[in-house]
Tab-separated table of N, CA, C and O and ligand atoms in Angstrom:
chain	number	residue	atom	x	y	z
A	99	MET	N	3.698	23.687	1.250
A	99	MET	CA	3.414	22.630	1.977
A	99	MET	C	2.807	23.116	3.241
A	99	MET	O	2.948	24.173	3.893
A	100	GLY	N	1.811	22.201	3.648
A	100	GLY	CA	0.827	22.692	4.733
A	100	GLY	C	1.588	22.579	6.127
A	100	GLY	O	2.688	21.863	6.119
A	101	LYS	N	1.058	22.906	7.162
A	101	LYS	CA	1.619	22.781	8.499
A	101	LYS	C	1.001	21.508	9.155
A	101	LYS	O	-0.207	21.246	9.047
A	102	TYR	N	2.042	20.573	9.735
A	102	TYR	CA	1.539	19.562	10.258
A	102	TYR	C	1.722	19.558	11.687
A	102	TYR	O	2.812	20.140	12.213
A	103	ARG	N	0.967	18.914	12.472
A	103	ARG	CA	1.195	18.899	14.106
A	103	ARG	C	1.987	17.722	14.551
A	103	ARG	O	2.951	17.909	15.277
A	104	LYS	N	1.762	16.477	13.804
A	104	LYS	CA	2.406	15.420	14.332
A	104	LYS	C	2.890	14.486	13.158
A	104	LYS	O	2.505	14.757	12.031
A	105	PHE	N	3.940	13.734	13.476
A	105	PHE	CA	4.450	12.884	12.528
A	105	PHE	C	4.375	11.342	12.622
A	105	PHE	O	4.156	10.861	13.858
A	106	ILE	N	4.194	10.717	11.592
A	106	ILE	CA	4.271	9.263	11.644
A	106	ILE	C	5.410	8.677	10.681
A	106	ILE	O	5.651	9.070	9.806
A	107	PHE	N	6.305	7.891	11.524
A	107	PHE	CA	7.519	7.433	10.797
A	107	PHE	C	7.260	5.942	10.327
A	107	PHE	O	6.825	5.169	11.224
A	108	VAL	N	7.424	5.768	9.149
A	108	VAL	CA	7.442	4.504	8.796
A	108	VAL	C	8.709	3.985	8.059
A	108	VAL	O	9.198	4.546	7.183
A	109	CYS	N	9.222	2.788	8.507
A	109	CYS	CA	10.518	2.225	7.980
A	109	CYS	C	10.199	1.723	6.728
A	109	CYS	O	9.238	0.991	6.426
A	110	THR	N	11.093	2.125	5.760
A	110	THR	CA	10.976	1.566	4.336
A	110	THR	C	12.400	0.900	3.966
A	110	THR	O	12.816	0.706	2.876
A	111	GLY	N	12.973	0.388	5.053
A	111	GLY	CA	14.127	-0.467	5.003
A	111	GLY	C	13.864	-1.871	4.125
A	111	GLY	O	12.729	-2.175	3.980
A	112	SER	N	14.802	-2.567	3.599
A	112	SER	CA	14.639	-3.554	2.839
A	112	SER	C	13.615	-4.767	3.457
A	112	SER	O	12.904	-5.295	2.932
A	113	ASP	N	13.962	-4.975	4.851
A	113	ASP	CA	13.271	-6.021	5.417
A	113	ASP	C	11.664	-5.498	5.754
A	113	ASP	O	10.797	-6.393	5.479
A	114	CYS	N	11.609	-4.376	5.935
A	114	CYS	CA	10.134	-3.849	6.247
A	114	CYS	C	9.484	-3.818	4.837
A	114	CYS	O	8.293	-4.048	4.731
A	115	LYS	N	10.266	-3.674	3.574
A	115	LYS	CA	9.520	-3.731	2.395
A	115	LYS	C	9.039	-5.261	2.124
A	115	LYS	O	7.987	-5.263	1.600
A	116	GLU	N	9.944	-6.098	2.381
A	116	GLU	CA	9.401	-7.398	2.387
A	116	GLU	C	8.119	-7.739	3.142
A	116	GLU	O	7.551	-8.457	2.736
A	117	ASN	N	8.172	-7.165	4.167
A	117	ASN	CA	7.013	-7.403	5.049
A	117	ASN	C	5.908	-6.512	4.941
A	117	ASN	O	4.780	-6.343	5.755
A	118	GLY	N	5.730	-5.767	3.794
A	118	GLY	CA	4.589	-5.151	3.326
A	118	GLY	C	4.390	-3.538	3.792
A	118	GLY	O	3.287	-3.054	3.911
A	119	CYS	N	5.538	-2.835	3.913
A	119	CYS	CA	5.489	-1.422	4.355
A	119	CYS	C	4.876	-0.632	3.224
A	119	CYS	O	4.134	0.333	3.572
A	120	LYS	N	5.017	-1.224	1.950
A	120	LYS	CA	4.244	-0.273	1.026
A	120	LYS	C	2.791	-0.293	1.054
A	120	LYS	O	1.995	0.738	0.825
A	121	SER	N	2.218	-1.503	1.390
A	121	SER	CA	0.695	-1.487	1.332
A	121	SER	C	0.174	-0.809	2.693
A	121	SER	O	-0.754	-0.161	2.865
A	122	LEU	N	1.240	-1.008	3.844
A	122	LEU	CA	0.969	-0.242	5.010
A	122	LEU	C	0.821	1.275	4.795
A	122	LEU	O	-0.130	1.902	5.284
A	123	LEU	N	1.808	1.801	4.035
A	123	LEU	CA	1.872	3.227	3.680
A	123	LEU	C	0.667	3.640	2.975
A	123	LEU	O	-0.041	4.640	3.196
A	124	LYS	N	-0.029	2.861	2.053
A	124	LYS	CA	-0.983	3.145	1.403
A	124	LYS	C	-2.320	3.156	2.345
A	124	LYS	O	-3.157	4.114	2.220
A	125	ASP	N	-2.326	2.127	3.104
A	125	ASP	CA	-3.433	2.215	4.224
A	125	ASP	C	-3.477	3.358	5.047
A	125	ASP	O	-4.431	4.077	5.415
A	126	ILE	N	-2.349	3.841	5.489
A	126	ILE	CA	-2.236	4.942	6.326
A	126	ILE	C	-2.558	6.335	5.589
A	126	ILE	O	-3.287	7.007	5.972
A	127	ASP	N	-2.151	6.212	4.274
A	127	ASP	CA	-2.592	7.306	3.453
A	127	ASP	C	-4.286	7.397	3.397
A	127	ASP	O	-4.732	8.625	3.540
A	128	GLN	N	-4.812	6.342	3.195
A	128	GLN	CA	-6.126	6.298	3.126
A	128	GLN	C	-6.967	6.873	4.459
A	128	GLN	O	-7.778	7.673	4.377
A	129	LEU	N	-6.251	6.284	5.677
A	129	LEU	CA	-6.790	6.754	6.799
A	129	LEU	C	-6.719	8.120	7.306
A	129	LEU	O	-7.634	8.793	7.623
A	130	LEU	N	-5.536	8.614	6.679
A	130	LEU	CA	-5.320	10.283	6.983
A	130	LEU	C	-6.110	11.096	6.222
A	130	LEU	O	-6.080	12.286	6.298
A	131	LYS	N	-6.771	10.507	5.158
A	131	LYS	CA	-7.630	11.248	4.320
A	131	LYS	C	-8.917	11.449	4.912
A	131	LYS	O	-9.810	12.323	4.286
A	132	THR	N	-9.069	10.437	5.809
A	132	THR	CA	-10.562	10.887	6.361
A	132	THR	C	-10.762	11.742	7.585
A	132	THR	O	-9.624	12.415	7.904
A	133	ASP	N	-11.830	12.086	7.811
A	133	ASP	CA	-12.183	13.338	8.397
A	133	ASP	C	-11.376	13.869	9.594
A	133	ASP	O	-10.537	14.874	9.449
A	134	PRO	N	-11.451	13.224	10.892
A	134	PRO	CA	-10.737	13.849	11.909
A	134	PRO	C	-9.260	14.095	11.810
A	134	PRO	O	-8.706	14.821	12.444
A	135	HIS	N	-8.701	13.269	10.840
A	135	HIS	CA	-7.213	13.105	10.713
A	135	HIS	C	-6.640	14.019	9.806
A	135	HIS	O	-5.529	14.337	9.476
A	136	LYS	N	-7.553	14.538	8.837
A	136	LYS	CA	-7.018	15.191	7.665
A	136	LYS	C	-6.019	16.398	7.981
A	136	LYS	O	-6.532	17.344	8.707
A	137	GLY	N	-5.011	16.538	7.390
A	137	GLY	CA	-4.046	17.623	7.376
A	137	GLY	C	-3.325	17.661	8.946
A	137	GLY	O	-2.624	18.691	8.991
A	138	LYS	N	-3.635	16.662	9.703
A	138	LYS	CA	-2.968	16.762	11.021
A	138	LYS	C	-1.553	15.895	11.154
A	138	LYS	O	-0.974	16.125	12.230
A	139	TRP	N	-1.456	14.866	10.227
A	139	TRP	CA	-0.265	14.207	10.124
A	139	TRP	C	0.551	14.328	9.045
A	139	TRP	O	-0.056	14.406	8.117
A	140	LYS	N	1.779	14.061	9.199
A	140	LYS	CA	2.913	13.909	8.105
A	140	LYS	C	3.422	12.658	8.279
A	140	LYS	O	3.991	12.247	9.374
A	141	VAL	N	3.296	11.953	7.321
A	141	VAL	CA	4.017	10.557	7.172
A	141	VAL	C	5.397	10.682	6.690
A	141	VAL	O	5.773	11.396	5.651
A	142	VAL	N	6.450	10.293	7.532
A	142	VAL	CA	7.818	10.317	7.175
A	142	VAL	C	8.528	8.900	6.849
A	142	VAL	O	8.226	7.966	7.811
A	143	LYS	N	8.898	8.636	5.692
A	143	LYS	CA	9.577	7.301	5.437
A	143	LYS	C	11.015	7.351	6.075
A	143	LYS	O	11.844	8.343	5.853
A	144	THR	N	11.458	6.326	6.767
A	144	THR	CA	12.585	6.332	7.213
A	144	THR	C	13.456	5.037	6.559
A	144	THR	O	13.105	4.297	6.138
A	145	LYS	N	14.724	5.155	6.967
A	145	LYS	CA	15.596	3.956	6.692
A	145	LYS	C	15.344	2.945	7.857
A	145	LYS	O	14.613	3.193	8.811
A	146	CYS	N	16.109	1.883	7.851
A	146	CYS	CA	15.986	0.910	9.000
A	146	CYS	C	16.270	1.357	10.498
A	146	CYS	O	16.979	2.187	10.629
A	147	MET	N	15.204	0.786	11.092
A	147	MET	CA	15.057	1.394	12.545
A	147	MET	C	15.744	0.189	13.412
A	147	MET	O	15.575	0.454	14.795
A	148	ASP	N	16.082	-0.805	12.873
A	148	ASP	CA	16.812	-1.680	13.720
A	148	ASP	C	15.819	-2.695	14.394
A	148	ASP	O	16.233	-3.223	15.385
A	149	PHE	N	14.549	-2.731	13.815
A	149	PHE	CA	13.749	-3.876	14.217
A	149	PHE	C	13.256	-4.718	13.372
A	149	PHE	O	12.013	-5.000	13.089
A	150	CYS	N	14.222	-5.090	12.434
A	150	CYS	CA	13.859	-5.644	11.016
A	150	CYS	C	12.992	-6.882	11.144
A	150	CYS	O	12.348	-7.053	10.200
A	151	LYS	N	13.303	-7.710	12.000
A	151	LYS	CA	12.536	-8.964	12.308
A	151	LYS	C	10.963	-8.801	12.635
A	151	LYS	O	10.435	-9.744	12.531
A	152	SER	N	10.657	-7.451	12.995
A	152	SER	CA	9.277	-7.237	13.269
A	152	SER	C	8.565	-6.417	12.414
A	152	SER	O	7.628	-5.676	13.003
A	153	GLY	N	8.894	-6.159	11.271
A	153	GLY	CA	8.558	-5.365	10.361
A	153	GLY	C	7.046	-5.524	9.843
A	153	GLY	O	6.741	-6.693	10.000
A	154	PRO	N	6.241	-4.557	9.229
A	154	PRO	CA	7.004	-3.301	9.197
A	154	PRO	C	6.713	-2.523	10.521
A	154	PRO	O	5.907	-2.900	11.297
A	155	VAL	N	7.692	-1.619	10.582
A	155	VAL	CA	7.783	-0.863	11.887
A	155	VAL	C	7.552	0.491	11.728
A	155	VAL	O	8.018	0.992	10.696
A	156	GLY	N	6.813	1.055	12.702
A	156	GLY	CA	6.536	2.538	12.698
A	156	GLY	C	6.768	3.164	14.078
A	156	GLY	O	6.761	2.479	14.998
A	157	VAL	N	6.817	4.521	14.005
A	157	VAL	CA	6.788	5.197	15.134
A	157	VAL	C	5.584	6.264	15.197
A	157	VAL	O	5.552	7.012	14.272
A	158	VAL	N	4.846	6.215	16.188
A	158	VAL	CA	3.894	7.201	16.251
A	158	VAL	C	3.579	7.724	17.853
A	158	VAL	O	3.764	6.829	18.697
A	159	ASN	N	3.737	9.058	18.087
A	159	ASN	CA	3.754	9.428	19.311
A	159	ASN	C	4.720	9.029	20.131
A	159	ASN	O	4.894	8.442	21.388
A	160	ASN	N	6.018	8.952	19.615
A	160	ASN	CA	7.151	8.491	20.236
A	160	ASN	C	7.124	6.940	20.723
A	160	ASN	O	7.865	6.584	21.699
A	161	GLU	N	6.199	6.223	20.115
A	161	GLU	CA	6.159	4.739	20.548
A	161	GLU	C	6.412	4.105	19.180
A	161	GLU	O	5.806	4.385	18.084
A	162	VAL	N	7.176	2.929	19.279
A	162	VAL	CA	7.525	2.017	18.321
A	162	VAL	C	6.460	1.178	18.238
A	162	VAL	O	6.076	0.454	19.132
A	163	ILE	N	5.832	0.805	17.044
A	163	ILE	CA	4.737	-0.058	16.733
A	163	ILE	C	5.541	-1.121	15.779
A	163	ILE	O	5.791	-0.728	14.677
A	164	LYS	N	5.537	-2.353	16.220
A	164	LYS	CA	6.075	-3.429	15.477
A	164	LYS	C	4.788	-4.204	14.668
A	164	LYS	O	3.807	-4.220	15.325
A	165	ARG	N	5.167	-4.736	13.640
A	165	ARG	CA	4.143	-5.357	12.708
A	165	ARG	C	2.879	-4.428	12.595
A	165	ARG	O	1.958	-4.766	12.849
A	166	MET	N	3.160	-3.171	12.194
A	166	MET	CA	2.140	-2.217	12.207
A	166	MET	C	1.304	-2.552	11.191
A	166	MET	O	1.569	-2.787	10.060
A	167	LYS	N	0.064	-2.331	11.453
A	167	LYS	CA	-1.293	-2.166	10.629
A	167	LYS	C	-1.844	-0.887	10.788
A	167	LYS	O	-1.870	-0.226	11.740
A	168	ALA	N	-2.563	-0.554	9.525
A	168	ALA	CA	-3.382	0.725	9.676
A	168	ALA	C	-4.377	0.682	10.809
A	168	ALA	O	-4.665	1.701	11.377
A	169	GLU	N	-4.847	-0.474	11.226
A	169	GLU	CA	-5.895	-0.672	12.289
A	169	GLU	C	-5.263	-0.166	13.745
A	169	GLU	O	-5.946	0.433	14.608
A	170	ASP	N	-3.891	-0.447	13.739
A	170	ASP	CA	-3.272	-0.279	15.133
A	170	ASP	C	-3.195	1.288	15.315
A	170	ASP	O	-3.376	1.778	16.201
A	171	LEU	N	-2.864	1.943	14.089
A	171	LEU	CA	-2.703	3.241	14.023
A	171	LEU	C	-4.218	4.135	14.457
A	171	LEU	O	-4.237	5.156	15.102
A	172	ARG	N	-5.360	3.603	14.081
A	172	ARG	CA	-6.547	3.991	14.305
A	172	ARG	C	-6.821	4.372	15.734
A	172	ARG	O	-7.123	5.578	16.125
A	173	GLU	N	-6.136	3.615	16.646
A	173	GLU	CA	-6.276	3.730	17.894
A	173	GLU	C	-5.334	4.892	18.443
A	173	GLU	O	-5.678	5.548	19.557
A	174	LYS	N	-4.353	4.952	17.796
A	174	LYS	CA	-3.183	5.954	18.383
A	174	LYS	C	-3.506	7.318	17.894
A	174	LYS	O	-2.881	8.274	18.634
A	175	LEU	N	-4.142	7.471	16.848
A	175	LEU	CA	-4.273	8.876	16.304
A	175	LEU	C	-5.267	9.769	17.204
A	175	LEU	O	-6.095	9.280	17.569
B	363	LIG	S1	14.290	-2.613	7.642
B	363	LIG	FE1	12.609	-1.830	8.853
B	363	LIG	S2	13.358	-1.881	10.894
B	363	LIG	FE2	15.037	-2.613	9.465
C-alpha cells in the first residue's frame, strides 16, 4: 500500500446508500485518478456518522460535507 497524505471519509451506512453514496464513491475515485490528486488521498468508507437525513455524508479536512457531490470535493482537494 502506498503512502497517503490525507483521508476522505465517506459514510456507507444504509441511509447514505439510499442517497447514492456508491455513485459518489465512484465519482471520487475518478476524480482522484486525475493528475494533481493522484496518490495523495485515501478514501475510507465509514459506518453511519449520524447525519443520515443529509446523506451522502463525507468528511474532508476535518469538515463534514452533507449531500456531498464530487464537485464539492473538487474545491476542497
Ligand atoms: S447512514 Fe450515513 S450518516 Fe447515517
